[in-house]
Short mmCIF file of C-alpha atoms in Angstrom, two decimals:
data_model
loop_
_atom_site.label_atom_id
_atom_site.label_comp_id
_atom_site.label_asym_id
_atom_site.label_seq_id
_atom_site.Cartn_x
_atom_site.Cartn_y
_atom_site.Cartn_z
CA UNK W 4 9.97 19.47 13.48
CA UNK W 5 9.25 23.06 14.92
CA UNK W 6 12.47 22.59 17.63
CA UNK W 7 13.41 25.49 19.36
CA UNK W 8 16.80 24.20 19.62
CA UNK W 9 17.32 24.45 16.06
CA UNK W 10 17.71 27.89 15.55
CA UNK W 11 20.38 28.02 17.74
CA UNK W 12 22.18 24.82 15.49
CA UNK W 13 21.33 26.74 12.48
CA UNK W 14 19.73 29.99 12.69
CA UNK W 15 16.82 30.40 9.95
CA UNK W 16 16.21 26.99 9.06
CA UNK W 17 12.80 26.19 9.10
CA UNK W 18 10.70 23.03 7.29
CA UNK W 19 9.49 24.19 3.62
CA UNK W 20 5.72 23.42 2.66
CA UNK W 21 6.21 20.47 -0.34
CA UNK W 22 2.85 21.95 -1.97
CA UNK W 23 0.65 18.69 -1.32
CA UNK W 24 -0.66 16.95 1.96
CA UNK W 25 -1.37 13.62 3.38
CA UNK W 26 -5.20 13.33 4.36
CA UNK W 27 -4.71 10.36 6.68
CA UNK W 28 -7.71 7.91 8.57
CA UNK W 29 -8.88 4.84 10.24
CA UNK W 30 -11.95 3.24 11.35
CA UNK W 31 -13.12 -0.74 12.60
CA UNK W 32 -13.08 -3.15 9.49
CA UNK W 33 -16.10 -4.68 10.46
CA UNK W 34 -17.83 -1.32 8.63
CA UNK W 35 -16.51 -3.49 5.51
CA UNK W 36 -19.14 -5.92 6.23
CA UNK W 37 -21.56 -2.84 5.01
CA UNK W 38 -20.07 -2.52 1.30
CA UNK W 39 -20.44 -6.20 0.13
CA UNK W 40 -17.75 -7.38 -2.49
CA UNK W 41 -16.16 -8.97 0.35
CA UNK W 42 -13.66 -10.72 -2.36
CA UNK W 43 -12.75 -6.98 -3.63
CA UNK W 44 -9.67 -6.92 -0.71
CA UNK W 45 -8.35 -9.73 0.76
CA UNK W 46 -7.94 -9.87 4.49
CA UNK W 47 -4.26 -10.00 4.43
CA UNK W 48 -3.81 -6.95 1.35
CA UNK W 49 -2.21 -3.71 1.10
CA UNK W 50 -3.78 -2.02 -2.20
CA UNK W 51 -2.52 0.87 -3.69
CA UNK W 52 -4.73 3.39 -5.36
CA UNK W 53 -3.10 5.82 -8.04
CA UNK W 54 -4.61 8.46 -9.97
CA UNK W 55 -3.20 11.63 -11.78
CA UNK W 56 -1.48 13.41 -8.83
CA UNK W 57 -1.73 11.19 -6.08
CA UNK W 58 -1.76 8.11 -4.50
CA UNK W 59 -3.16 6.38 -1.11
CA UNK W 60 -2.37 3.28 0.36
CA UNK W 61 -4.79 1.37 2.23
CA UNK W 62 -3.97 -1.72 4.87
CA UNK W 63 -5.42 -3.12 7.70
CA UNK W 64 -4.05 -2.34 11.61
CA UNK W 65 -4.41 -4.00 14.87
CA UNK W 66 -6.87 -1.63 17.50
CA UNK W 67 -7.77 -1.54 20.81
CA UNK W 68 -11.27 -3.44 19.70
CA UNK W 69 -10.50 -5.57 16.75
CA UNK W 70 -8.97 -4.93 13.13
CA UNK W 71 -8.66 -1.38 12.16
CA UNK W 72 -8.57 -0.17 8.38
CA UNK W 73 -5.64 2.87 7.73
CA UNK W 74 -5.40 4.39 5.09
CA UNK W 75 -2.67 7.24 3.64
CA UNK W 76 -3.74 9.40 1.32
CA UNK W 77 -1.07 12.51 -0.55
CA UNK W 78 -2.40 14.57 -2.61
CA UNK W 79 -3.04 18.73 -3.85
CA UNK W 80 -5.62 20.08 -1.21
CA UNK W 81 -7.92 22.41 -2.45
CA UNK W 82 -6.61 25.97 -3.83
CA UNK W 83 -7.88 28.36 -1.48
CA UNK W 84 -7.00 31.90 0.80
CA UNK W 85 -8.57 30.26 3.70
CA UNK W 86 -5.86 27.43 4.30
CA UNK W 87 -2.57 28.97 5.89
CA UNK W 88 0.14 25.91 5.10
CA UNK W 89 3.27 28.36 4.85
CA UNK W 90 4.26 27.56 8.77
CA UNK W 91 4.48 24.12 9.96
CA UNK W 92 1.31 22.99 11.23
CA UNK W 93 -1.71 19.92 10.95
CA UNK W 94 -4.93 19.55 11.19
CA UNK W 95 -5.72 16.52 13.65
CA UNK W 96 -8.54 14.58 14.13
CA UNK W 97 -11.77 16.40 14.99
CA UNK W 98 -10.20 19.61 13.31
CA UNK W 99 -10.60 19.04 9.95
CA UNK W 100 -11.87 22.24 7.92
CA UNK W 101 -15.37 21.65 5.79
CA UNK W 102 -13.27 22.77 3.04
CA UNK W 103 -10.60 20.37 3.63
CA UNK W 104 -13.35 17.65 3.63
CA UNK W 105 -15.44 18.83 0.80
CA UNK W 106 -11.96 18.84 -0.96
CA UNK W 107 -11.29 15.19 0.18
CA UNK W 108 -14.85 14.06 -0.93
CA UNK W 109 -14.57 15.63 -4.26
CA UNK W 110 -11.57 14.29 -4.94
CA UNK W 111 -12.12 10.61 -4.19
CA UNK W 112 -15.71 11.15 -6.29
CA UNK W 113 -13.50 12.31 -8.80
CA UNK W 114 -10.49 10.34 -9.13
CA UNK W 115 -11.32 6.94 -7.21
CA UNK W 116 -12.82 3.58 -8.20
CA UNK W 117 -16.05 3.69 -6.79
CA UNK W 118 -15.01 0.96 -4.43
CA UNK W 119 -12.17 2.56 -2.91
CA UNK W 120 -14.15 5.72 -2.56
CA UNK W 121 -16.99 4.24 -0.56
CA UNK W 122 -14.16 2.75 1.37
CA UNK W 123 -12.27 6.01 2.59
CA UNK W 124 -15.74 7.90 3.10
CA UNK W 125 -16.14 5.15 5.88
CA UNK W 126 -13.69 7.05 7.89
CA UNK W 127 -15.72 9.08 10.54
CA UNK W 128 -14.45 12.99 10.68
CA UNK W 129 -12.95 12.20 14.04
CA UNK W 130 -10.83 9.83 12.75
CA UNK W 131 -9.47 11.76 9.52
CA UNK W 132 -6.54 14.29 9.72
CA UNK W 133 -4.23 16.29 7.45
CA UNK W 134 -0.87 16.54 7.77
CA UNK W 135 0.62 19.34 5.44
CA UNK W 136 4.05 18.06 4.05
CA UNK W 137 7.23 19.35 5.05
CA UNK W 138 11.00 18.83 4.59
CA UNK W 139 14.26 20.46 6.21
CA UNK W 140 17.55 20.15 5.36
CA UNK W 141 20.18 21.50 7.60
CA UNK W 142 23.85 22.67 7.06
CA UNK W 143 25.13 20.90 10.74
CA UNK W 144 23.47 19.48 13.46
CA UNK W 145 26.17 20.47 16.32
CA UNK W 146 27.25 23.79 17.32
CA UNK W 147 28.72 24.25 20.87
CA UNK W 148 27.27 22.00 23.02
CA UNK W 149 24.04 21.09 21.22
CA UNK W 150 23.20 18.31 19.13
CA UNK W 151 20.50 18.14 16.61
CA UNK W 152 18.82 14.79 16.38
CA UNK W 153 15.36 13.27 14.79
CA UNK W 154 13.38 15.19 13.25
CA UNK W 155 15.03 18.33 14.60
CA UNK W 156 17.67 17.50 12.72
CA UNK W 157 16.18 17.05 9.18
CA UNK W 158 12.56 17.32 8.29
CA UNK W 159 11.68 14.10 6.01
CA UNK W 160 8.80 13.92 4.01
CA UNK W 161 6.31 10.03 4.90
CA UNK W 162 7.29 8.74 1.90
CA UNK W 163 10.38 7.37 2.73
CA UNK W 164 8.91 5.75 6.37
CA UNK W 165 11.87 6.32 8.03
CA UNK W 166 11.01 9.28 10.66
CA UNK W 167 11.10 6.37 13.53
CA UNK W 168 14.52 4.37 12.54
CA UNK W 169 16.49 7.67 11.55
CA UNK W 170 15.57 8.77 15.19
CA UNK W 171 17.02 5.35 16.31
CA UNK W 172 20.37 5.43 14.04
CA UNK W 173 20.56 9.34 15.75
CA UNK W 174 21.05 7.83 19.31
CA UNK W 175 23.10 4.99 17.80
CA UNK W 176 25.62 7.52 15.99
CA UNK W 177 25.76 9.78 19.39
CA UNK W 178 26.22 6.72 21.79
CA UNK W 179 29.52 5.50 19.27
CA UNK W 180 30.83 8.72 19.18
CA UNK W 181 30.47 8.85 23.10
CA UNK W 182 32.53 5.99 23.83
CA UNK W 183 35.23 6.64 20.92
CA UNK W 184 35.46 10.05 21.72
CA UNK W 185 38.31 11.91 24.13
CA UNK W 186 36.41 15.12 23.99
CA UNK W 187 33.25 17.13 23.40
CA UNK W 188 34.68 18.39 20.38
CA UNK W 189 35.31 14.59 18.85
CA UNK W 190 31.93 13.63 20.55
CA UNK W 191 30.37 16.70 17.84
CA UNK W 192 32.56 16.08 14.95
CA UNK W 193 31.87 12.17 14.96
CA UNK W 194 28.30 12.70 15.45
CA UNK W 195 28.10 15.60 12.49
CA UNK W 196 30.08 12.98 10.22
CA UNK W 197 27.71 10.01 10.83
CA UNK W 198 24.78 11.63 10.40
CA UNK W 199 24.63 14.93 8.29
CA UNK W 200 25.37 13.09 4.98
CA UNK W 201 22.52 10.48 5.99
CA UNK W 202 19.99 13.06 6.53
CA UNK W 203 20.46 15.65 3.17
CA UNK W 204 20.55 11.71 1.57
CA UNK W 205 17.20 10.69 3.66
CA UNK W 206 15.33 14.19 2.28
CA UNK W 207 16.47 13.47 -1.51
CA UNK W 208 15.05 10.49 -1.51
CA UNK W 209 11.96 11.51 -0.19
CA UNK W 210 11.71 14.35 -2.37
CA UNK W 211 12.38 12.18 -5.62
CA UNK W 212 9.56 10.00 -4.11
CA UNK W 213 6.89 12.67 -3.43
CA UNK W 214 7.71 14.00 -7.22
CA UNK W 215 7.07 10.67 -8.43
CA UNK W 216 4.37 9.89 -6.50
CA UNK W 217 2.11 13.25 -6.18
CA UNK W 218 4.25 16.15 -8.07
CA UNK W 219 4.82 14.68 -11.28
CA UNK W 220 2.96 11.12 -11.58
CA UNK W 221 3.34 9.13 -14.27
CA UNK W 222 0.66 7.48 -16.53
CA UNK W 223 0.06 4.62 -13.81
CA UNK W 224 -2.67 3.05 -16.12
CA UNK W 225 0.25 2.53 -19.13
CA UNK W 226 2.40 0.51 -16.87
CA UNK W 227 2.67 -3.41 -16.88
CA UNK W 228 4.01 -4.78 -13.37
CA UNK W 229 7.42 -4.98 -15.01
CA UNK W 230 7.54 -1.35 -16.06
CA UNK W 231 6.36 -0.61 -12.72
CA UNK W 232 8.36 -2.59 -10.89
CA UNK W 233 11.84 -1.05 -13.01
CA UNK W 234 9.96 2.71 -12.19
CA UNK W 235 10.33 2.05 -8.73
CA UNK W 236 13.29 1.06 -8.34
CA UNK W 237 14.53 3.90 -10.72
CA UNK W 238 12.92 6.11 -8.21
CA UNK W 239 15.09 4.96 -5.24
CA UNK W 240 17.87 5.09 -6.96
CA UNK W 241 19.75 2.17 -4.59
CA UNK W 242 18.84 4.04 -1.69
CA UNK W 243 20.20 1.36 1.23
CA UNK W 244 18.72 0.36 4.37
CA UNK W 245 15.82 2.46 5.70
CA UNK W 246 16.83 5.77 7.99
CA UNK W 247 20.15 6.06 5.72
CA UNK W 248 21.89 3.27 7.51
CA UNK W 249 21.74 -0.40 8.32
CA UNK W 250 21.44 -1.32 12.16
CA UNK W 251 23.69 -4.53 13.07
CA UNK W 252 22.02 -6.55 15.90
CA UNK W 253 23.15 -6.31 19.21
CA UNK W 254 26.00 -9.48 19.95
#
């Protein structure tokens, strides 16, 4: 997402700061043990946790020493002069501001079951990160003999989890336009009309998800799992397969 190579695709496009952030983290489930309630969360649960703008999901993960717990977090971060999040950048584990933690901490005293709160504050500050959210849009992704692909090509916001398989369907599209092709020319225009469309349609729908998920929540308590169910799927909007396209399998 900060490719050189773009500005000479499209000169001036740059990702645009969404005006929220995922505070992301991880640590070994057997701190769990420590909180009691062991039949709170199921070994084999993903729990969401929503609250008036925001939401974090929390799930277990395989690790290098046993079962991990991850958890994704978007929300506001705190309102302040000191945090710069106008040019792409992150804060990765180990760098994580005081402010950006005090902000975490008050916010999951404020807004979390008290649970879920002792949960995330398990998380050593090694293993937490923000990652300011982004999105990108661009009017082509060829121009001479470059080719825009990934996240080069369009900045998606996490919400739609498709950063790895739109990569994918990128190399797909190139290597069908490669062997259809009878120039560079048809190579580019193939490519441009596989995978443009895909992409503006891949940072809609993560837009209309961040909106309903952090920019303009609705009143999660009010809904039954029918009205949330039909809110959902009013938020995709149809969307088909994930990464803007499905992927037959190989014969």
């Amino acid at each position: 997402y900060r490719s050189v190579v773009r500005d000479a695709v499209c000169p001036g496009s740059r990702p645009h700061y969404a005006g929220y952030v995922c505070w992301r983290g991880n640590f070994d489930a057997r701190l769990l043990d420590g909180l009691g309630d062991a039949d709170v969360w199921p070994s084999d649960a993903v729990t969401t946790v929503c609250f008036p703008g925001g939401s974090c999901v929390v799930y277990r993960i395989p690790g290098p020493d046993g079962t991990r717990v991850n958890w994704v977090l978007y929300a506001v971060p705190p309102r302040s002069g000191n945090l710069r999040l106008d040019d792409p950048t992150s804060f990765p584990p180990g760098r994580l501001t005081t402010e950006l933690a005090d902000g975490l901490a008050e916010l999951l005293a404020r807004e979390f079951p008290p649970y879920w709160a002792r949960l995330l504050a398990l998380t050593p500050p090694e293993d937490t990160f923000v990652q300011p959210i982004y999105d990108l849009e661009t009017a082509r992704t060829t121009a001479g003999r470059l080719l825009l692909a990934g996240d080069a090509a369009t900045v998606v916001r996490p919400h739609n989890t498709s950063g790895a398989a739109k990569a994918l369907q990128d190399a797909a599209a190139f290597a069908s336009a490669w062997s259809a092709a009878a120039s560079w020319d048809e190579l580019l225009h193939a490519y441009q009309e596989a995978r443009g469309a895909a992409g503006r349609e891949l940072v809609a729908l993560a837009r209309r998800l961040g909106r309903a998920q952090v920019e303009r929540t609705p009143d999660w308590a009010a809904m039954g799992r029918g009205e949330a169910e039909a809110w959902w799927q009013g938020q995709l909007g149809g969307a088909a397969g994930i990464g803007g396209q499905a992927m037959a399998p190989a014969p």
